[in-house]
Coordinates of C-alpha atoms in Angstrom, one line a residue:
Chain A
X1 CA 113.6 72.2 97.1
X2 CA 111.6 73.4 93.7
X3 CA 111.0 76.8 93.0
X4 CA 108.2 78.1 94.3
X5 CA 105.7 78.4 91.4
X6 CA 103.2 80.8 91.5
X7 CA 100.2 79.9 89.7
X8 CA 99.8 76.8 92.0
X9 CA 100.2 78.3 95.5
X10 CA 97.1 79.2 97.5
X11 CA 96.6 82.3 98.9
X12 CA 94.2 84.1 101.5
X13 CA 92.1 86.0 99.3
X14 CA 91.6 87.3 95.3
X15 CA 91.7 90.9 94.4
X16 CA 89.8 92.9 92.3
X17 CA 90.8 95.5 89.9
X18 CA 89.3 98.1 92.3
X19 CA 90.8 96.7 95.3
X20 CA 94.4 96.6 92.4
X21 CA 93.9 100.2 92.6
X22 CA 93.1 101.1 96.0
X23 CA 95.5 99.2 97.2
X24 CA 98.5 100.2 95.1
X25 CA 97.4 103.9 95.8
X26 CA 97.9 103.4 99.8
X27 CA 101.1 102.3 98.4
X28 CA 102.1 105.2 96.6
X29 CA 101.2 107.8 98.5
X30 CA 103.1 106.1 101.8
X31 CA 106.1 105.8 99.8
X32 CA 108.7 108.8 100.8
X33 CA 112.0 107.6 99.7
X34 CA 111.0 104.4 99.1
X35 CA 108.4 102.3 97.6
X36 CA 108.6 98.4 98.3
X37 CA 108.8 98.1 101.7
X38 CA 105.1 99.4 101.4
X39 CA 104.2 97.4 98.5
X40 CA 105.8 94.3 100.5
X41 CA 103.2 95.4 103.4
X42 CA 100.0 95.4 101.3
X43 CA 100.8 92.4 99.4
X44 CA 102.3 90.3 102.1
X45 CA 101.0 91.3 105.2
X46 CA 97.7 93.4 104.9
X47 CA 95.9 91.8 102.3
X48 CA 97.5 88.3 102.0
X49 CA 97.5 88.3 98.2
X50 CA 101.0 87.0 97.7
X51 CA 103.0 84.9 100.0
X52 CA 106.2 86.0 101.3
X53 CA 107.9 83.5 98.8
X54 CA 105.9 84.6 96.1
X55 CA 106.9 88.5 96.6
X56 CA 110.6 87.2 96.5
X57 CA 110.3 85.6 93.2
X58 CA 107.9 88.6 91.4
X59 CA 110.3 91.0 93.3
X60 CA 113.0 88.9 91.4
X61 CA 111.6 89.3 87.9
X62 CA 110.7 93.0 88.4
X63 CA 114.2 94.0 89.3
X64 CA 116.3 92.4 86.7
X65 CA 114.0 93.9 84.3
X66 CA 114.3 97.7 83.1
X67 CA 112.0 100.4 84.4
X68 CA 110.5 101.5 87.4
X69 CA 110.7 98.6 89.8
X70 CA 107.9 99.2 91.7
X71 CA 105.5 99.9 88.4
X72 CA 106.8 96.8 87.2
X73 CA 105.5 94.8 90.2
X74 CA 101.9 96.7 90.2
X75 CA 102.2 95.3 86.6
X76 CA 102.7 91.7 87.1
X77 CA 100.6 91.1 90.2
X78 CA 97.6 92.9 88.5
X79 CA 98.2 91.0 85.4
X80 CA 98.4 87.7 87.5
X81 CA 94.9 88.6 89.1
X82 CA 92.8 90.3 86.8
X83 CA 95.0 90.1 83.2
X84 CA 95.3 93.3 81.4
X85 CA 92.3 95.1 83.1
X86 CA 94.4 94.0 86.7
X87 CA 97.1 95.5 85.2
X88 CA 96.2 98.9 84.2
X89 CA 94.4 99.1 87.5
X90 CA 97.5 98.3 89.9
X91 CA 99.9 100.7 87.9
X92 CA 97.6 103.4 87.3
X93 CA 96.7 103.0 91.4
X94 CA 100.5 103.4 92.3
X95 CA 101.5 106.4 90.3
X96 CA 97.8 108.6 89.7
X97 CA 98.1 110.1 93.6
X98 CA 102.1 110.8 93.5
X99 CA 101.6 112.1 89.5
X100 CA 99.3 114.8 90.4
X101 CA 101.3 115.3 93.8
X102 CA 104.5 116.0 91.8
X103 CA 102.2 118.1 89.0
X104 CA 101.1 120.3 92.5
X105 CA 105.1 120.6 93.6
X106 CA 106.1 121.3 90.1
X107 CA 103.9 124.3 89.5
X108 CA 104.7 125.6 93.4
X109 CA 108.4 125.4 91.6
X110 CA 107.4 127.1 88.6
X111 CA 106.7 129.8 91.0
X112 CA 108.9 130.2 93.5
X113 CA 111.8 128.4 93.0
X114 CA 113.7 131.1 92.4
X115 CA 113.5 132.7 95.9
X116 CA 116.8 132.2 97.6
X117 CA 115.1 130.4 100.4
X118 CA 113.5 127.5 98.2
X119 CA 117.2 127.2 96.6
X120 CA 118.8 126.6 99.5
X121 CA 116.2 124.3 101.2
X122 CA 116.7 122.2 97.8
X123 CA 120.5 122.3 97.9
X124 CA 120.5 120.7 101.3
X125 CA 117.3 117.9 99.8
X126 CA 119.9 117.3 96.6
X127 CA 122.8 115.7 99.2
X128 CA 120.1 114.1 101.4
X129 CA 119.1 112.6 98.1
X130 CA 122.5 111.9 96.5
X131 CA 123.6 110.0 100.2
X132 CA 120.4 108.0 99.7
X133 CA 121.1 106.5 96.0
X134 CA 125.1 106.2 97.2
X135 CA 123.4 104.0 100.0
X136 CA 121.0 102.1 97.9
X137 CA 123.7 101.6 94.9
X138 CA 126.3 100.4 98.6
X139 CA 123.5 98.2 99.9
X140 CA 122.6 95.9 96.6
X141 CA 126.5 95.7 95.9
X142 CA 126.8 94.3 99.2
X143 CA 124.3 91.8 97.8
X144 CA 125.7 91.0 94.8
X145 CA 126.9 87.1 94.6
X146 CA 130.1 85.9 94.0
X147 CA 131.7 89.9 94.5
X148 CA 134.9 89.5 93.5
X149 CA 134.1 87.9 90.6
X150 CA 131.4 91.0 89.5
X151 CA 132.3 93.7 91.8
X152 CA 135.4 95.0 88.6
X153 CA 132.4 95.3 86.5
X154 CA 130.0 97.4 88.7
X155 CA 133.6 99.4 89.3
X156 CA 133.8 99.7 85.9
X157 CA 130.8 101.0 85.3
X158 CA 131.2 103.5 87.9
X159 CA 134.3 104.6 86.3
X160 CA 133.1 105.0 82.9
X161 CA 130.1 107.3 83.4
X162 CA 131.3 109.9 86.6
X163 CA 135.1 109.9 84.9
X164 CA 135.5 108.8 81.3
X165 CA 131.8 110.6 80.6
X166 CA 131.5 107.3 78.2
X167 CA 127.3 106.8 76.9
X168 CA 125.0 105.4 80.2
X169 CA 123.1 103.3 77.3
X170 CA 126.8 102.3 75.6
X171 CA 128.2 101.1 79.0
X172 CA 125.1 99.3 80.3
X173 CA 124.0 97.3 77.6
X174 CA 128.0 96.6 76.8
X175 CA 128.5 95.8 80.2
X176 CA 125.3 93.8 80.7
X177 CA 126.0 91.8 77.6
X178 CA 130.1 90.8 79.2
X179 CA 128.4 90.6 82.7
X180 CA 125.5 87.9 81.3
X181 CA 128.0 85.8 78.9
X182 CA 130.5 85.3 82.4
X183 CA 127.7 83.9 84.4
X184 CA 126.3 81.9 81.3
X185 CA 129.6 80.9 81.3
X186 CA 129.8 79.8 85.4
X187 CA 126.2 78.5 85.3
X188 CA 127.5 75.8 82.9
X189 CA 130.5 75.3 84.6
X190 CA 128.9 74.6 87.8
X191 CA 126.2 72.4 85.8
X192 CA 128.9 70.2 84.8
X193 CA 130.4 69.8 87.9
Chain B
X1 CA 102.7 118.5 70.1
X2 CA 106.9 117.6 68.5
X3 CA 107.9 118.4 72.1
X4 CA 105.3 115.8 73.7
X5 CA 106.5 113.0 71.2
X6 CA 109.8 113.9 72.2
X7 CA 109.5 113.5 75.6
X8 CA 107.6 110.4 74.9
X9 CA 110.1 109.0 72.8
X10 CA 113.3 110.1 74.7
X11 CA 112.0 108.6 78.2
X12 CA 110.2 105.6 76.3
X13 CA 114.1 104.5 74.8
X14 CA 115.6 105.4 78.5
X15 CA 113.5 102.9 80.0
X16 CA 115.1 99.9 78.2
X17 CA 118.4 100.4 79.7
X18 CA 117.0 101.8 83.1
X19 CA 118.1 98.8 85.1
X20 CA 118.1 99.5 88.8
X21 CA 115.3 101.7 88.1
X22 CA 114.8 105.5 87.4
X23 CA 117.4 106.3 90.1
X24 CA 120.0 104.1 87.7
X25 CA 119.7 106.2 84.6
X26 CA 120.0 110.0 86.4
X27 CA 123.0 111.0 84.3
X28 CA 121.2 110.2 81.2
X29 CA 117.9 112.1 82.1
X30 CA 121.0 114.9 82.9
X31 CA 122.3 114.2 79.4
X32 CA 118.7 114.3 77.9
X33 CA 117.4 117.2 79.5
X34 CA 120.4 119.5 79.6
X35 CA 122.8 119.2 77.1
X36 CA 120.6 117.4 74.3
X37 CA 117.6 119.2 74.4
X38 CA 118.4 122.5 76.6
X39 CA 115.2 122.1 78.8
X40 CA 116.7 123.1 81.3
X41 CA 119.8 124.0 83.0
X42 CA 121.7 121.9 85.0
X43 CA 120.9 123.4 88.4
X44 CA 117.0 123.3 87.5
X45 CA 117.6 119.3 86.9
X46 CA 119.4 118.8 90.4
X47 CA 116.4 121.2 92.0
X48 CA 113.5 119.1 89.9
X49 CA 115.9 115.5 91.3
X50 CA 115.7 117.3 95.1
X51 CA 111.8 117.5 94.4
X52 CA 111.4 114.1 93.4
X53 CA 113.2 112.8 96.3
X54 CA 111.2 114.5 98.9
X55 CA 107.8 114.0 97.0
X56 CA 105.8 110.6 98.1
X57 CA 105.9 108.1 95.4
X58 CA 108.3 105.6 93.0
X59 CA 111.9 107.5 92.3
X60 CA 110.2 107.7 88.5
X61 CA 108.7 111.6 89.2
X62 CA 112.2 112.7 88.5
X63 CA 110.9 112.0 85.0
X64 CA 107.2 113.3 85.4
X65 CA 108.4 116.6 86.8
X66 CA 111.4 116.8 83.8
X67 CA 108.3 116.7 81.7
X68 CA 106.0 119.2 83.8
X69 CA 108.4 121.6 83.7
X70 CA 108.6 121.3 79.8
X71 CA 105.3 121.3 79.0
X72 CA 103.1 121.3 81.6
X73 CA 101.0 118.4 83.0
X74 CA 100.5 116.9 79.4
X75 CA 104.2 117.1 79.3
X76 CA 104.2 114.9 82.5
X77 CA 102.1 112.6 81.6
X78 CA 103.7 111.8 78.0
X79 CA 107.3 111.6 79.9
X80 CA 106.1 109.3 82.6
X81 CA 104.0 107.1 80.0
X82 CA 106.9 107.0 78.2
X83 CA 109.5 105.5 80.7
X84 CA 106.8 103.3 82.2
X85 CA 105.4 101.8 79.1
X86 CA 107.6 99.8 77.6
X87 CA 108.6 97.2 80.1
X88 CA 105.0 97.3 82.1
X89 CA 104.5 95.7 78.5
X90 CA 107.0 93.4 78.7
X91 CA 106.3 92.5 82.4
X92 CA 102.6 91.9 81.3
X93 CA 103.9 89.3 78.7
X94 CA 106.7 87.8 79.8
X95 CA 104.9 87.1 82.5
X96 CA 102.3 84.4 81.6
X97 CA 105.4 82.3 80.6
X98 CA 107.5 83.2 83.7
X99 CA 106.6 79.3 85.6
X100 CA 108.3 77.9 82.2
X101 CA 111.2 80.4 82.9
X102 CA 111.8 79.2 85.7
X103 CA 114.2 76.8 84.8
X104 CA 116.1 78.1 82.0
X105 CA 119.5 79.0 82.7
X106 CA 119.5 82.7 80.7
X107 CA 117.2 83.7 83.1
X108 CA 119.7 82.7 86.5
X109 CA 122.7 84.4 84.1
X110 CA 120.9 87.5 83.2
X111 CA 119.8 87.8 87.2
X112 CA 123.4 87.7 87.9
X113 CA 125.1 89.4 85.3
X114 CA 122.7 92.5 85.5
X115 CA 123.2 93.1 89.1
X116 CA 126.4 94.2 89.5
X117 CA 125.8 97.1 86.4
X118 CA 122.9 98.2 88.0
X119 CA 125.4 98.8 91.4
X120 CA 127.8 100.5 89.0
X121 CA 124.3 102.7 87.5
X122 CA 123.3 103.7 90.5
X123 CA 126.1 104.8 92.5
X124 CA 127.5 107.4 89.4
X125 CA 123.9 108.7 89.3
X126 CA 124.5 109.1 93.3
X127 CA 127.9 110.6 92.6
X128 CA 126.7 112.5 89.7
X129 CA 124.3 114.5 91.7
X130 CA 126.4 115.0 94.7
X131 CA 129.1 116.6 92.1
X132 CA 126.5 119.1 90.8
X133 CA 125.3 119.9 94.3
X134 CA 129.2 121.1 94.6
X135 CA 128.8 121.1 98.3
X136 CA 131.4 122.8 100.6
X137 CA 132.7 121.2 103.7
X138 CA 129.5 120.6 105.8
X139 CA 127.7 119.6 102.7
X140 CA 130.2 116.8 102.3
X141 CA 129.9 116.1 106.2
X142 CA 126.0 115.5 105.3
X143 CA 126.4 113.8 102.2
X144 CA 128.5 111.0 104.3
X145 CA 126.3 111.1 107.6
X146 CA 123.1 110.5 105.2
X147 CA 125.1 107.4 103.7
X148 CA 126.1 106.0 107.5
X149 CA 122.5 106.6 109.1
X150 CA 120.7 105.0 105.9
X151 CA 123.0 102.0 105.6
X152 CA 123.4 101.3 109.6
X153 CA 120.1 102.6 111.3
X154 CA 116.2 101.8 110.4
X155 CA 115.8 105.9 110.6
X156 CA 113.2 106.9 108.4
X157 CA 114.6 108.3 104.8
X158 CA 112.2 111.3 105.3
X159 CA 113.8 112.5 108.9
X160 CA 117.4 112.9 107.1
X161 CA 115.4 114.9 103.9
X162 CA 113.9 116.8 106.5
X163 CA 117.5 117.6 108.3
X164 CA 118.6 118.7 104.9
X165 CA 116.1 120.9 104.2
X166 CA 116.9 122.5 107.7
X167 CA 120.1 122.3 107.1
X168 CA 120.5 123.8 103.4
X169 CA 118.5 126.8 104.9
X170 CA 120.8 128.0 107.2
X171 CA 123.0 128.4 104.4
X172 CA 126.1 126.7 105.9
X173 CA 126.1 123.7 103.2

């Protein structure tokens, strides 16, 4: 079967830049812990501009790329849409209504966040959050293919920042550049065979 | 004015090895904030991450409320430009040739080989964080039902922050 290519695919309706940004800010603001499921259900489902394939395959590119997933799918649908204009409208939909959300809690923090009650209401949200990225990081290593083959390297990883203390930026892009040559490597093996 | 180009700059060269996302690259906003430039101390940071996480929106406010509590909203806005900017760019470019990507093989290797360092990223930022939390007994008992209830039941993510919100004030954590 052949990729699915998305300029060629038909789908139920065009957006807009305002409709980019309207849309994308429903998105935003609905996101607590979590962005894409939402973004899935106003691409996919409400408005129809992407087919489920399609989402897979931008979803694809947006997450092997640095940056904020999520901003980097607002990106490329709005670029697909409306170019630049689509764009600016999709990622400035997603993040303007969180922005000034987070501006609101920051000053509230400013404020009080040294009463005792605030600190320990925080304390509690810190492990909450900490259990939510160790279950995020859990859930795409189960989804890593071929784990035995790559799971060393995400250990690795793991290893050198939380107990060696070695450079984020150092192990990533060293690791990243190992990690890419090996599958290079396999992708032409399997070519071959 | 040197403080927002900092910002700018630090969070701008962040987002080229933030793969995974913001929540990836959490020891190295630790690393930028606290012990580079002394914004902050560390306990502010893991308050400012608890904020982030309970605030609606993309995991990148981590980074827009680093940079509010620097210098305000411009300081926000420069940070979050900053670590949003540089790949929205690429994004935008890369993809009007993406259908011609398709087929090349760097693209499959890079997919695969990029995955399992972003697992690596991500879980020390987790572990990271739950280090600086220094939780006691209970704290750790949370820390491992948040894990089992996010990866095993469709509970909202909000209901466990809310529980440790509850929880953290009785004290007990």
């Amino acid at each position: 079967m052949p990729a699915p290519q998305i300029s060629e695919s038909v789908t139920k309706s065009t957006p807009t830049p305002a409709a980019l940004f309207f849309g994308f800010s429903r998105v935003g603001l609905s996101g607590f812990g979590g962005v894409l499921p939402w973004a899935r259900r106003l691409l996919v489902e409400t408005e129809g501009w992407l087919t489920a394939e399609e989402f897979n395959v931008l979803l694809g590119l947006c997450q092997f790329l640095p940056g904020p997933n999520v901003v980097n799918l607002a990106v490329a649908v709005g670029v697909r849409f409306c170019g630049w204009y689509g764009a600016v409208a999709g990622a400035l939909g997603l993040m303007l209504g969180p922005f000034l959300i987070a501006l609101l809690l920051g000053l509230l923090y400013d404020k009080y966040g040294e009463l005792p009650a605030i600190q320990s209401m925080l304390h509690g949200i810190t492990l909450v959050g900490a259990g939510l990225i160790i279950a995020t990081g859990l859930r795409m290593g189960l989804n890593v293919k071929n784990r035995w083959v790559y799971w060393p390297f995400a250990a690795a990883a793991f290893v050198g920042i939380t107990l060696l203390h070695w450079p984020l930026p150092a192990v990533m892009l060293g690791g990243a550049a190992l990690t890419i040559a090996l599958s290079w490597y396999r992708l032409s093996q399997e070519a071959k065979a | 004015m040197i403080l927002l180009a900092e910002l700018f700059i630090s969070f701008f060269l962040v987002a080229f090895v933030s793969f995974g996302g913001a929540s990836a690259v959490i020891p190295e906003l630790f690393r930028i904030a606290v012990i580079e430039h002394a914004w902050m101390d560390a306990r502010t940071f893991t308050e400012l991450f608890a904020i982030a996480q309970a605030a609606p929106g993309p995991n990148v406010l981590i980074v827009t409320l680093i940079g509010q509590h620097v210098d305000g909203w411009q300081g926000a806005f420069w940070a979050t430009l900053g670590m949003c900017l540089p790949m929205s760019l690429l994004v935008g470019l890369l993809f009007k040739h993406w259908d011609k990507l398709q087929h090349w093989r760097g693209r499959a290797a890079i997919q695969l080989g990029v995955a399992p360092m972003a697992v690596g990223l991500v879980l020390a930022s987790g572990a990271l964080i739950a280090r600086s939390a220094e939780p006691g007994l209970l704290g750790l008992l949370l820390l491992v039902l948040t894990i089992a209830v996010n990866l095993k039941t469709k509970l909202h993510p909000l209901w466990l922050i809310l529980l440790g919100g509850v929880l953290g004030l009785t004290g007990l954590l």
